[in-house]
Amino acid sequence: MAQQETDEQINDGFVVDTEDCEARELAHRERGTSRPITVVGNPVLHRECKDVTEFDDGLATLIDDMFASQKTAEGVGLAANQIGVDLKVFVYDCMDDEGVRHVGVVCNPVLEEIPAELRALDESNEGCLSVPTAYAELARPDYAVVRGQDPQGNPIKVRGTGYFARCLQHETDHLYGYLYIDRLSKRDRKDALRQMAEGTPRYETVPND
């Protein structure tokens, strides 16, 4: 099995994902093999993924490969279906708006409902490795909490603000069959797909048949 994520340190019920980021990410990446990225139109991206039920060496290998793939594609988050695997797991290596780095893994994520008084909408640009070279403005809450499990099956909670909150919401969406462009107006979605068609991804992708 892979080493435990951050030794499962918990702070107020939340995983501490800000310590030893460089070493933890590098260890995953060095064990992993980079895989090509699936793009919009691939069926695995457009349906809810299966729950993770086996927290074994196979899952550990998948997580290592996801970190390697994320690094190759220069992403800040990656869901399993973005490398063609039908399982509810995502990895992240993302800065928040305060410049603090977060590195971690969430299996079977569920977004918590945040009371309206605790959140505000952030209308920043958003992109996706599965919609390469395209960006669009999308309003999302600037605070997010995700519940799920760690690679050993233990219950965890992860929270984020600003850009990291956007990442947590974006990756959880993936595992339920939603791309960020599915949350856009028809006009903005069409524009994002145009940007994708006109651009050239900087990483290997899986062609859609």
Tab-separated table of C-alpha atoms in Angstrom:
chain	number	residue	atom	x	y	z
A	1	MET	CA	0.000	0.000	0.000
A	2	ALA	CA	0.994	3.611	-0.462
A	3	GLN	CA	2.061	5.662	2.521
A	4	GLN	CA	-0.792	7.214	4.445
A	5	GLU	CA	-1.765	10.711	3.378
A	6	THR	CA	-0.381	13.205	5.942
A	7	ASP	CA	-0.627	10.420	8.546
A	8	GLU	CA	-4.305	11.386	8.627
A	9	GLN	CA	-3.712	14.384	10.825
A	10	ILE	CA	-7.016	15.985	11.703
A	11	ASN	CA	-7.715	19.579	12.707
A	12	ASP	CA	-11.271	20.312	13.883
A	13	GLY	CA	-12.370	17.286	11.908
A	14	PHE	CA	-10.622	18.431	8.714
A	15	VAL	CA	-7.645	16.726	7.131
A	16	VAL	CA	-4.415	18.728	7.291
A	17	ASP	CA	-3.410	18.755	3.625
A	18	THR	CA	-0.888	21.623	3.775
A	19	GLU	CA	2.096	19.826	5.343
A	20	ASP	CA	4.931	18.069	3.461
A	21	CYS	CA	3.170	18.859	0.174
A	22	GLU	CA	6.279	18.677	-1.997
A	23	ALA	CA	7.444	15.336	-0.592
A	24	ARG	CA	4.015	13.710	-0.683
A	25	GLU	CA	3.230	14.819	-4.231
A	26	LEU	CA	6.671	13.769	-5.466
A	27	ALA	CA	6.405	10.326	-3.859
A	28	HIS	CA	3.094	9.668	-5.627
A	29	ARG	CA	4.375	10.982	-8.928
A	30	GLU	CA	7.613	8.972	-8.871
A	31	ARG	CA	5.660	5.754	-8.297
A	32	GLY	CA	3.048	6.622	-10.917
A	33	THR	CA	2.771	6.503	-14.694
A	34	SER	CA	1.282	9.427	-16.574
A	35	ARG	CA	-1.787	8.589	-18.651
A	36	PRO	CA	-3.522	10.556	-21.435
A	37	ILE	CA	-6.492	12.772	-20.582
A	38	THR	CA	-10.050	12.035	-21.695
A	39	VAL	CA	-11.878	14.971	-23.264
A	40	VAL	CA	-15.465	16.154	-23.527
A	41	GLY	CA	-17.503	13.643	-25.522
A	42	ASN	CA	-15.902	10.579	-23.936
A	43	PRO	CA	-18.764	8.643	-22.284
A	44	VAL	CA	-16.882	8.124	-19.006
A	45	LEU	CA	-16.999	11.881	-18.403
A	46	HIS	CA	-20.760	12.150	-18.795
A	47	ARG	CA	-22.102	9.667	-16.246
A	48	GLU	CA	-21.815	9.208	-12.508
A	49	CYS	CA	-18.790	7.130	-11.562
A	50	LYS	CA	-18.861	4.008	-9.414
A	51	ASP	CA	-18.161	4.226	-5.696
A	52	VAL	CA	-14.733	3.151	-4.483
A	53	THR	CA	-15.297	-0.030	-2.459
A	54	GLU	CA	-11.813	-1.578	-2.433
A	55	PHE	CA	-9.129	0.450	-0.676
A	56	ASP	CA	-6.256	-1.696	-1.866
A	57	ASP	CA	-2.993	-1.664	-3.807
A	58	GLY	CA	-4.939	-1.172	-7.035
A	59	LEU	CA	-6.408	2.063	-5.704
A	60	ALA	CA	-2.978	3.171	-4.482
A	61	THR	CA	-1.528	2.595	-7.966
A	62	LEU	CA	-4.392	4.545	-9.559
A	63	ILE	CA	-3.771	7.463	-7.196
A	64	ASP	CA	-0.056	7.455	-8.036
A	65	ASP	CA	-0.899	7.477	-11.753
A	66	MET	CA	-3.352	10.330	-11.220
A	67	PHE	CA	-0.714	12.489	-9.545
A	68	ALA	CA	1.715	11.717	-12.394
A	69	SER	CA	-0.947	12.549	-14.995
A	70	GLN	CA	-1.927	15.746	-13.205
A	71	LYS	CA	1.685	16.919	-13.172
A	72	THR	CA	2.209	16.132	-16.863
A	73	ALA	CA	-0.911	18.094	-17.789
A	74	GLU	CA	0.003	20.935	-15.382
A	75	GLY	CA	-3.342	20.673	-13.617
A	76	VAL	CA	-4.358	21.513	-10.051
A	77	GLY	CA	-6.917	18.722	-9.722
A	78	LEU	CA	-7.743	15.494	-11.530
A	79	ALA	CA	-10.694	13.089	-11.318
A	80	ALA	CA	-10.294	9.396	-12.123
A	81	ASN	CA	-12.629	9.530	-15.125
A	82	GLN	CA	-10.307	12.117	-16.666
A	83	ILE	CA	-7.873	9.250	-17.243
A	84	GLY	CA	-10.674	6.874	-18.210
A	85	VAL	CA	-11.254	5.170	-14.844
A	86	ASP	CA	-14.858	4.817	-13.678
A	87	LEU	CA	-14.291	5.374	-9.941
A	88	LYS	CA	-15.147	8.192	-7.523
A	89	VAL	CA	-11.705	9.458	-6.603
A	90	PHE	CA	-9.907	12.729	-7.253
A	91	VAL	CA	-6.495	14.146	-6.412
A	92	TYR	CA	-5.463	17.751	-6.025
A	93	ASP	CA	-2.378	19.929	-5.785
A	94	CYS	CA	-3.836	23.399	-5.534
A	95	MET	CA	-3.072	26.797	-4.051
A	96	ASP	CA	-5.749	28.730	-2.224
A	97	ASP	CA	-6.195	32.484	-2.525
A	98	GLU	CA	-3.738	33.031	0.337
A	99	GLY	CA	-1.003	31.177	-1.544
A	100	VAL	CA	-1.165	28.079	0.696
A	101	ARG	CA	-0.593	24.781	-1.130
A	102	HIS	CA	-2.998	21.867	-0.581
A	103	VAL	CA	-2.202	18.285	-1.695
A	104	GLY	CA	-4.500	15.341	-1.146
A	105	VAL	CA	-6.884	12.610	-2.268
A	106	VAL	CA	-10.628	12.195	-1.772
A	107	CYS	CA	-12.566	9.014	-2.509
A	108	ASN	CA	-16.362	9.011	-2.783
A	109	PRO	CA	-16.643	12.794	-2.332
A	110	VAL	CA	-19.871	14.522	-1.389
A	111	LEU	CA	-20.172	18.304	-1.296
A	112	GLU	CA	-21.751	19.680	1.854
A	113	GLU	CA	-24.525	22.228	1.580
A	114	ILE	CA	-23.084	25.514	2.865
A	115	PRO	CA	-25.532	27.986	4.477
A	116	ALA	CA	-26.002	31.059	2.320
A	117	GLU	CA	-24.717	33.363	5.052
A	118	LEU	CA	-21.355	31.551	5.041
A	119	ARG	CA	-20.660	31.836	1.346
A	120	ALA	CA	-20.390	34.340	-1.467
A	121	LEU	CA	-20.231	33.724	-5.182
A	122	ASP	CA	-16.862	33.981	-6.917
A	123	GLU	CA	-17.232	34.707	-10.629
A	124	SER	CA	-13.736	33.768	-11.773
A	125	ASN	CA	-12.587	32.105	-14.976
A	126	GLU	CA	-12.558	28.315	-14.977
A	127	GLY	CA	-10.870	25.773	-17.213
A	128	CYS	CA	-10.613	21.988	-17.374
A	129	LEU	CA	-8.020	19.504	-18.580
A	130	SER	CA	-10.875	17.652	-20.304
A	131	VAL	CA	-11.858	20.809	-22.207
A	132	PRO	CA	-8.328	21.803	-23.212
A	133	THR	CA	-7.422	25.405	-24.115
A	134	ALA	CA	-10.918	26.708	-23.201
A	135	TYR	CA	-11.889	29.050	-20.360
A	136	ALA	CA	-15.123	30.658	-19.249
A	137	GLU	CA	-16.369	32.712	-16.320
A	138	LEU	CA	-18.424	30.603	-13.914
A	139	ALA	CA	-19.903	31.629	-10.567
A	140	ARG	CA	-19.250	29.193	-7.726
A	141	PRO	CA	-19.372	29.531	-3.931
A	142	ASP	CA	-16.045	30.778	-2.541
A	143	TYR	CA	-16.110	28.221	0.302
A	144	ALA	CA	-16.534	24.458	-0.004
A	145	VAL	CA	-16.497	21.407	2.250
A	146	VAL	CA	-16.169	17.897	0.836
A	147	ARG	CA	-16.765	14.733	2.835
A	148	GLY	CA	-15.366	11.424	1.656
A	149	GLN	CA	-12.777	8.782	2.409
A	150	ASP	CA	-9.004	8.627	2.314
A	151	PRO	CA	-7.071	5.928	0.371
A	152	GLN	CA	-7.385	3.587	3.368
A	153	GLY	CA	-11.166	4.039	3.601
A	154	ASN	CA	-11.169	6.312	6.652
A	155	PRO	CA	-13.758	9.133	6.730
A	156	ILE	CA	-12.328	12.596	6.012
A	157	LYS	CA	-13.424	16.173	5.444
A	158	VAL	CA	-11.624	18.723	3.269
A	159	ARG	CA	-12.400	22.436	3.184
A	160	GLY	CA	-11.264	25.137	0.824
A	161	THR	CA	-11.690	28.817	0.094
A	162	GLY	CA	-11.364	30.804	-3.107
A	163	TYR	CA	-9.553	28.993	-5.904
A	164	PHE	CA	-9.188	25.813	-3.848
A	165	ALA	CA	-12.917	25.801	-3.121
A	166	ARG	CA	-13.494	26.021	-6.877
A	167	CYS	CA	-11.147	23.058	-7.383
A	168	LEU	CA	-12.997	20.896	-4.836
A	169	GLN	CA	-16.354	21.651	-6.461
A	170	HIS	CA	-15.007	21.154	-9.990
A	171	GLU	CA	-13.465	17.743	-9.248
A	172	THR	CA	-16.492	16.488	-7.310
A	173	ASP	CA	-18.669	17.523	-10.262
A	174	HIS	CA	-16.539	15.360	-12.558
A	175	LEU	CA	-17.277	12.226	-10.566
A	176	TYR	CA	-21.019	12.789	-10.911
A	177	GLY	CA	-20.806	13.249	-14.680
A	178	TYR	CA	-20.662	17.046	-14.906
A	179	LEU	CA	-18.095	19.188	-16.684
A	180	TYR	CA	-17.868	22.874	-15.859
A	181	ILE	CA	-19.193	23.713	-19.310
A	182	ASP	CA	-22.434	21.927	-18.365
A	183	ARG	CA	-23.034	24.758	-15.871
A	184	LEU	CA	-22.614	27.485	-18.490
A	185	SER	CA	-25.257	29.162	-20.621
A	186	LYS	CA	-25.708	27.641	-24.079
A	187	ARG	CA	-23.868	30.589	-25.599
A	188	ASP	CA	-20.885	30.345	-23.236
A	189	ARG	CA	-20.721	26.574	-23.611
A	190	LYS	CA	-20.641	26.927	-27.391
A	191	ASP	CA	-17.860	29.492	-27.068
A	192	ALA	CA	-15.828	27.193	-24.799
A	193	LEU	CA	-16.149	24.331	-27.274
A	194	ARG	CA	-15.055	26.694	-30.047
A	195	GLN	CA	-11.957	27.631	-28.032
A	196	MET	CA	-11.220	23.936	-27.561
A	197	ALA	CA	-11.631	23.192	-31.275
A	198	GLU	CA	-9.276	26.023	-32.201
A	199	GLY	CA	-6.614	25.218	-29.602
A	200	THR	CA	-3.905	22.585	-29.297
A	201	PRO	CA	-3.571	20.820	-25.923
A	202	ARG	CA	-0.103	20.804	-24.348
A	203	TYR	CA	-0.564	17.216	-23.136
A	204	GLU	CA	-1.650	13.893	-24.611
A	205	THR	CA	-5.400	13.323	-24.890
A	206	VAL	CA	-7.561	10.325	-25.728
A	207	PRO	CA	-9.213	10.768	-29.153
A	208	ASN	CA	-13.001	10.358	-29.191
A	209	ASP	CA	-14.096	7.754	-31.726
